[in-house]
Amino acid sequence: MATIFSKIVAGEIPSYKVAEDDRFYAFLDINPLVKGHTLVVPKKEVDYIYDLSDEELAAMHVFAKHVALAIQKAFPCRKVGEAVIGLEVPHAHIHLIPIQNESDMLFSNPKLKLSDEEFKSIAERIHNAWEGKA
């Protein structure tokens, strides 16, 4: 059975896409810790990030790096934190979170409630920075 992330990549479930190439897809987390909280997933359905081949894992991190740089351009922050937890969805994914403090990365923090328009605006800002338009 396809994961929710596979359905998002396939366009069966809507998402706020920020970046995509032939192997990876980046979209906003719908339960963000902060504005700009983004998920990077391989299009290939793999449960555990370390089940990816060395080449796939390296490529995923390079893709994530470029998305992180776009997030930082769109949402000035001290750094973009990276977390790999992967227990909630059985599909490898990286969380990219713009942070001012380490506490911004605490997954026990309350999640933001954003409107559809806010999500669209955030996704557009990151996408434009990713494409070099910002």
XYZ file of N, CA and C in Angstrom:
402
model
N 0.841 -1.190 0.000
C 0.000 0.000 0.000
C 0.880 1.245 0.000
N 0.567 2.190 -0.868
C 1.358 3.414 -0.983
C 1.232 4.259 0.283
N 2.334 4.901 0.649
C 2.312 5.787 1.809
C 1.648 7.109 1.425
N 1.303 7.894 2.431
C 0.739 9.215 2.169
C 1.728 10.060 1.378
N 3.040 9.892 1.613
C 4.033 10.672 0.872
C 4.093 10.229 -0.590
N 3.941 8.939 -0.858
C 3.902 8.466 -2.243
C 2.690 9.045 -2.965
N 1.573 9.140 -2.251
C 0.365 9.712 -2.844
C 0.530 11.207 -3.098
N 1.263 11.889 -2.228
C 1.563 13.308 -2.435
C 2.441 13.478 -3.666
N 3.505 12.694 -3.756
C 4.419 12.757 -4.910
C 3.663 12.481 -6.210
N 2.736 11.527 -6.175
C 1.962 11.155 -7.366
C 0.871 12.171 -7.705
N 0.639 13.138 -6.820
C -0.403 14.133 -7.054
C -1.787 13.675 -6.661
N -1.889 12.517 -5.988
C -3.185 12.004 -5.548
C -3.704 12.745 -4.325
N -2.783 13.315 -3.556
C -3.116 14.128 -2.384
C -2.427 15.472 -2.607
N -3.147 16.586 -2.442
C -2.520 17.888 -2.666
C -1.431 18.185 -1.641
N -0.466 19.003 -2.070
C 0.611 19.431 -1.175
C 1.027 20.831 -1.562
N 1.821 21.429 -0.710
C 2.402 22.735 -0.981
C 3.845 22.497 -1.410
N 4.008 22.211 -2.701
C 5.325 21.858 -3.248
C 6.236 23.072 -3.258
N 7.497 22.842 -2.846
C 8.494 23.904 -2.920
C 9.604 23.580 -3.907
N 9.876 22.303 -4.160
C 10.949 21.917 -5.080
C 10.736 20.475 -5.522
N 11.279 20.173 -6.705
C 11.155 18.809 -7.226
C 12.212 18.599 -8.302
N 12.740 17.381 -8.351
C 13.549 16.955 -9.487
C 13.112 15.543 -9.852
N 13.901 14.842 -10.626
C 13.469 13.522 -11.079
C 13.446 12.472 -9.975
N 14.160 12.713 -8.853
C 14.220 11.702 -7.790
C 13.646 12.133 -6.443
N 13.501 13.447 -6.233
C 13.102 13.932 -4.910
C 12.020 14.999 -5.009
N 11.288 15.134 -3.909
C 10.155 16.055 -3.851
C 10.203 16.740 -2.490
N 10.045 18.060 -2.470
C 10.044 18.819 -1.216
C 8.732 19.590 -1.111
N 8.112 19.512 0.058
C 6.822 20.159 0.278
C 6.706 20.580 1.732
N 5.821 21.537 1.977
C 5.651 22.044 3.332
C 5.003 21.001 4.232
N 5.499 20.933 5.459
C 4.867 20.106 6.490
C 3.555 20.783 6.855
N 2.447 20.049 6.861
C 1.153 20.669 7.168
C 0.934 20.867 8.671
N 1.863 20.366 9.474
C 1.854 20.610 10.917
C 3.213 21.199 11.295
N 3.501 22.421 10.806
C 4.851 22.962 10.957
C 5.182 23.429 12.371
N 6.463 23.290 12.689
C 6.969 23.856 13.940
C 7.148 25.362 13.793
N 7.594 25.793 12.614
C 7.776 27.211 12.285
C 7.431 27.387 10.809
N 7.241 28.633 10.391
C 6.975 28.896 8.982
C 8.192 28.482 8.165
N 7.958 27.727 7.110
C 9.033 27.253 6.254
C 9.428 25.807 6.509
N 8.862 25.169 7.531
C 9.158 23.766 7.855
C 8.789 22.911 6.636
N 9.791 22.265 6.081
C 9.661 21.542 4.812
C 10.090 20.094 4.963
N 9.456 19.215 4.210
C 9.833 17.804 4.158
C 10.438 17.502 2.798
N 11.508 16.727 2.792
C 12.144 16.254 1.565
C 12.003 14.742 1.553
N 11.450 14.216 0.465
C 11.238 12.766 0.348
C 11.789 12.262 -0.979
N 12.252 11.007 -0.990
C 12.580 10.408 -2.287
C 11.273 10.011 -2.975
N 11.235 10.104 -4.282
C 10.047 9.668 -5.007
C 9.907 8.149 -4.916
N 11.035 7.479 -4.820
C 11.046 6.032 -4.621
C 10.572 5.758 -3.188
N 9.613 4.860 -3.053
C 9.079 4.566 -1.726
C 10.038 3.657 -0.961
N 10.634 4.208 0.081
C 11.566 3.492 0.952
C 11.198 3.864 2.381
N 11.036 2.884 3.242
C 10.619 3.131 4.615
C 11.683 3.861 5.424
N 12.902 3.386 5.396
C 13.957 3.874 6.291
C 15.033 4.554 5.467
N 15.393 5.761 5.843
C 16.343 6.541 5.050
C 17.645 5.782 4.798
N 18.057 4.959 5.747
C 19.316 4.227 5.580
C 19.152 2.942 4.774
N 17.952 2.709 4.246
C 17.754 1.650 3.260
C 18.041 2.152 1.842
N 18.200 3.469 1.693
C 18.598 4.021 0.400
C 20.037 3.611 0.106
N 20.375 3.489 -1.165
C 21.770 3.216 -1.517
C 22.621 4.416 -1.109
N 23.914 4.225 -1.031
C 24.810 5.327 -0.678
C 24.636 6.486 -1.655
N 24.536 6.174 -2.930
C 24.390 7.211 -3.952
C 23.060 7.945 -3.788
N 21.978 7.210 -3.527
C 20.661 7.838 -3.342
C 20.640 8.723 -2.095
N 21.242 8.231 -1.022
C 21.279 9.000 0.220
C 22.081 10.285 0.028
N 23.223 10.188 -0.640
C 24.042 11.370 -0.906
C 23.266 12.365 -1.773
N 22.612 11.868 -2.820
C 21.848 12.741 -3.715
C 20.689 13.407 -2.973
N 20.052 12.674 -2.072
C 18.949 13.246 -1.307
C 19.447 14.389 -0.425
N 20.603 14.206 0.191
C 21.150 15.265 1.036
C 21.599 16.473 0.210
N 22.111 16.261 -0.977
C 22.478 17.395 -1.836
C 21.216 18.156 -2.250
N 20.159 17.420 -2.623
C 18.885 18.058 -2.947
C 18.381 18.849 -1.736
N 18.412 18.219 -0.550
C 17.962 18.878 0.682
C 18.784 20.131 0.964
N 20.078 20.090 0.672
C 20.936 21.263 0.875
C 20.423 22.440 0.056
N 20.102 22.208 -1.203
C 19.630 23.292 -2.068
C 18.271 23.819 -1.602
N 17.422 22.930 -1.128
C 16.136 23.364 -0.572
C 16.376 24.177 0.699
N 17.289 23.722 1.551
C 17.601 24.449 2.793
C 18.121 25.853 2.492
N 18.964 25.976 1.490
C 19.481 27.303 1.116
C 18.351 28.205 0.628
N 17.374 27.635 -0.081
C 16.207 28.407 -0.520
C 15.353 28.817 0.680
N 15.183 27.905 1.638
C 14.415 28.233 2.847
C 15.090 29.389 3.573
N 16.398 29.310 3.702
C 17.141 30.359 4.423
C 17.036 31.703 3.701
N 16.995 31.674 2.388
C 16.840 32.912 1.612
C 15.425 33.471 1.797
N 14.440 32.597 1.797
C 13.041 33.012 1.905
C 12.649 33.402 3.333
N 13.264 32.751 4.309
C 12.960 32.981 5.720
C 14.269 33.168 6.477
N 14.795 34.392 6.491
C 16.078 34.610 7.166
C 16.065 34.015 8.576
N 17.085 33.206 8.835
C 17.180 32.502 10.105
C 18.663 32.268 10.394
N 18.960 31.859 11.599
C 20.368 31.590 11.930
C 20.885 30.390 11.158
N 20.065 29.345 11.079
C 20.407 28.138 10.329
C 19.123 27.427 9.939
N 19.272 26.460 9.046
C 18.160 25.557 8.749
C 18.549 24.220 9.365
N 17.785 23.820 10.374
C 18.047 22.552 11.041
C 17.530 21.389 10.210
N 18.150 20.243 10.417
C 17.756 19.022 9.705
C 17.481 17.937 10.727
N 16.374 17.244 10.539
C 16.040 16.131 11.428
C 15.552 14.957 10.599
N 15.991 13.779 10.983
C 15.509 12.541 10.377
C 14.945 11.715 11.521
N 13.630 11.624 11.564
C 12.984 10.862 12.631
C 12.271 9.675 12.002
N 11.296 9.964 11.160
C 10.701 8.956 10.318
C 9.855 7.888 10.963
N 9.295 8.148 12.127
C 8.438 7.142 12.749
C 6.968 7.302 12.361
N 6.557 8.528 12.044
C 5.140 8.778 11.809
C 4.659 8.338 10.433
N 5.529 8.335 9.434
C 5.164 7.889 8.079
C 6.246 6.929 7.597
N 5.872 5.738 7.143
C 6.877 4.755 6.709
C 7.428 5.056 5.315
N 7.985 6.249 5.178
C 8.582 6.707 3.919
C 9.720 7.637 4.313
N 10.925 7.332 3.878
C 12.100 8.127 4.241
C 11.826 9.610 4.009
N 12.214 10.447 4.969
C 12.046 11.881 4.805
C 12.968 12.652 5.731
N 13.287 13.853 5.282
C 14.127 14.779 6.033
C 13.280 16.010 6.347
N 13.298 16.433 7.609
C 12.669 17.689 8.006
C 13.712 18.792 7.871
N 13.369 19.877 7.205
C 14.202 21.072 7.132
C 13.433 22.188 7.823
N 14.047 22.748 8.878
C 13.333 23.693 9.727
C 14.176 24.945 9.934
N 13.680 26.119 9.484
C 14.423 27.348 9.747
C 14.406 27.637 11.252
N 15.587 27.846 11.819
C 15.661 28.019 13.267
C 16.422 29.289 13.651
N 15.974 29.874 14.735
C 16.694 30.968 15.396
C 17.400 30.426 16.640
N 16.784 29.386 17.244
C 17.308 28.755 18.457
C 17.126 27.247 18.331
N 17.912 26.494 19.077
C 17.783 25.039 19.053
C 16.391 24.584 19.473
N 15.743 25.349 20.344
C 14.408 24.966 20.812
C 13.375 24.989 19.688
N 13.668 25.663 18.568
C 12.746 25.661 17.428
C 12.619 24.272 16.806
N 13.563 23.388 17.122
C 13.572 22.025 16.556
C 12.875 21.003 17.444
N 12.315 21.417 18.548
C 11.664 20.470 19.452
C 10.311 20.054 18.886
N 10.199 18.788 18.535
C 8.965 18.299 17.939
C 7.815 18.236 18.935
N 8.107 18.437 20.208
C 7.055 18.499 21.218
C 6.452 19.908 21.305
N 7.044 20.884 20.621
C 6.486 22.239 20.599
C 5.117 22.231 19.926
N 4.274 23.196 20.284
C 2.981 23.307 19.594
C 3.203 23.564 18.104
N 2.351 22.982 17.284
C 2.440 23.158 15.839
C 1.664 24.417 15.436
N 2.139 25.086 14.391
C 1.446 26.266 13.887
C 0.172 25.867 13.167
N -0.810 26.718 13.241
C -2.051 26.552 12.481
C -2.053 27.655 11.431
N -1.860 27.277 10.180
C -1.779 28.248 9.100
C -2.936 28.066 8.132
N -3.325 29.160 7.504
C -4.397 29.102 6.499
C -3.823 28.585 5.179
N -4.719 28.202 4.289
C -4.314 27.762 2.958
C -3.511 28.860 2.260
N -3.951 30.094 2.385
C -3.248 31.216 1.757
C -1.849 31.387 2.338
N -1.694 31.214 3.656
C -0.358 31.316 4.264
C 0.556 30.212 3.734
N 0.039 28.979 3.673
C 0.840 27.873 3.133
C 1.260 28.166 1.693
N 0.320 28.638 0.871
C 0.629 28.934 -0.524
C 1.704 30.011 -0.634
N 1.601 31.032 0.182
C 2.577 32.119 0.163
C 3.966 31.628 0.584
N 4.020 30.820 1.621
C 5.288 30.264 2.108
C 5.917 29.380 1.031
N 5.116 28.497 0.451
C 5.625 27.593 -0.594
C 6.151 28.385 -1.784
N 5.441 29.424 -2.171
C 5.870 30.240 -3.304
C 7.191 30.946 -3.006
N 7.337 31.479 -1.786
C 8.591 32.157 -1.417
C 9.773 31.198 -1.495
N 9.606 29.993 -0.969
C 10.713 29.017 -0.991
C 10.963 28.566 -2.423
N 9.898 28.273 -3.169
C 10.053 27.812 -4.556
C 10.787 28.859 -5.396
N 10.415 30.122 -5.246
C 11.073 31.183 -5.991
C 12.548 31.291 -5.622
N 12.867 31.139 -4.350
C 14.275 31.172 -3.918
C 15.027 29.962 -4.462
N 14.355 28.808 -4.508
C 14.969 27.579 -5.032
C 15.288 27.722 -6.510
N 14.399 28.347 -7.233
C 14.607 28.537 -8.659
C 15.484 29.745 -8.971
N 15.926 30.448 -7.932
C 16.789 31.605 -8.146
C 16.046 32.869 -8.508
N 14.738 32.884 -8.284
C 13.933 34.076 -8.613
C 13.937 35.100 -7.485
N 14.338 34.666 -6.290
C 14.272 35.592 -5.144
C 15.610 36.272 -4.930
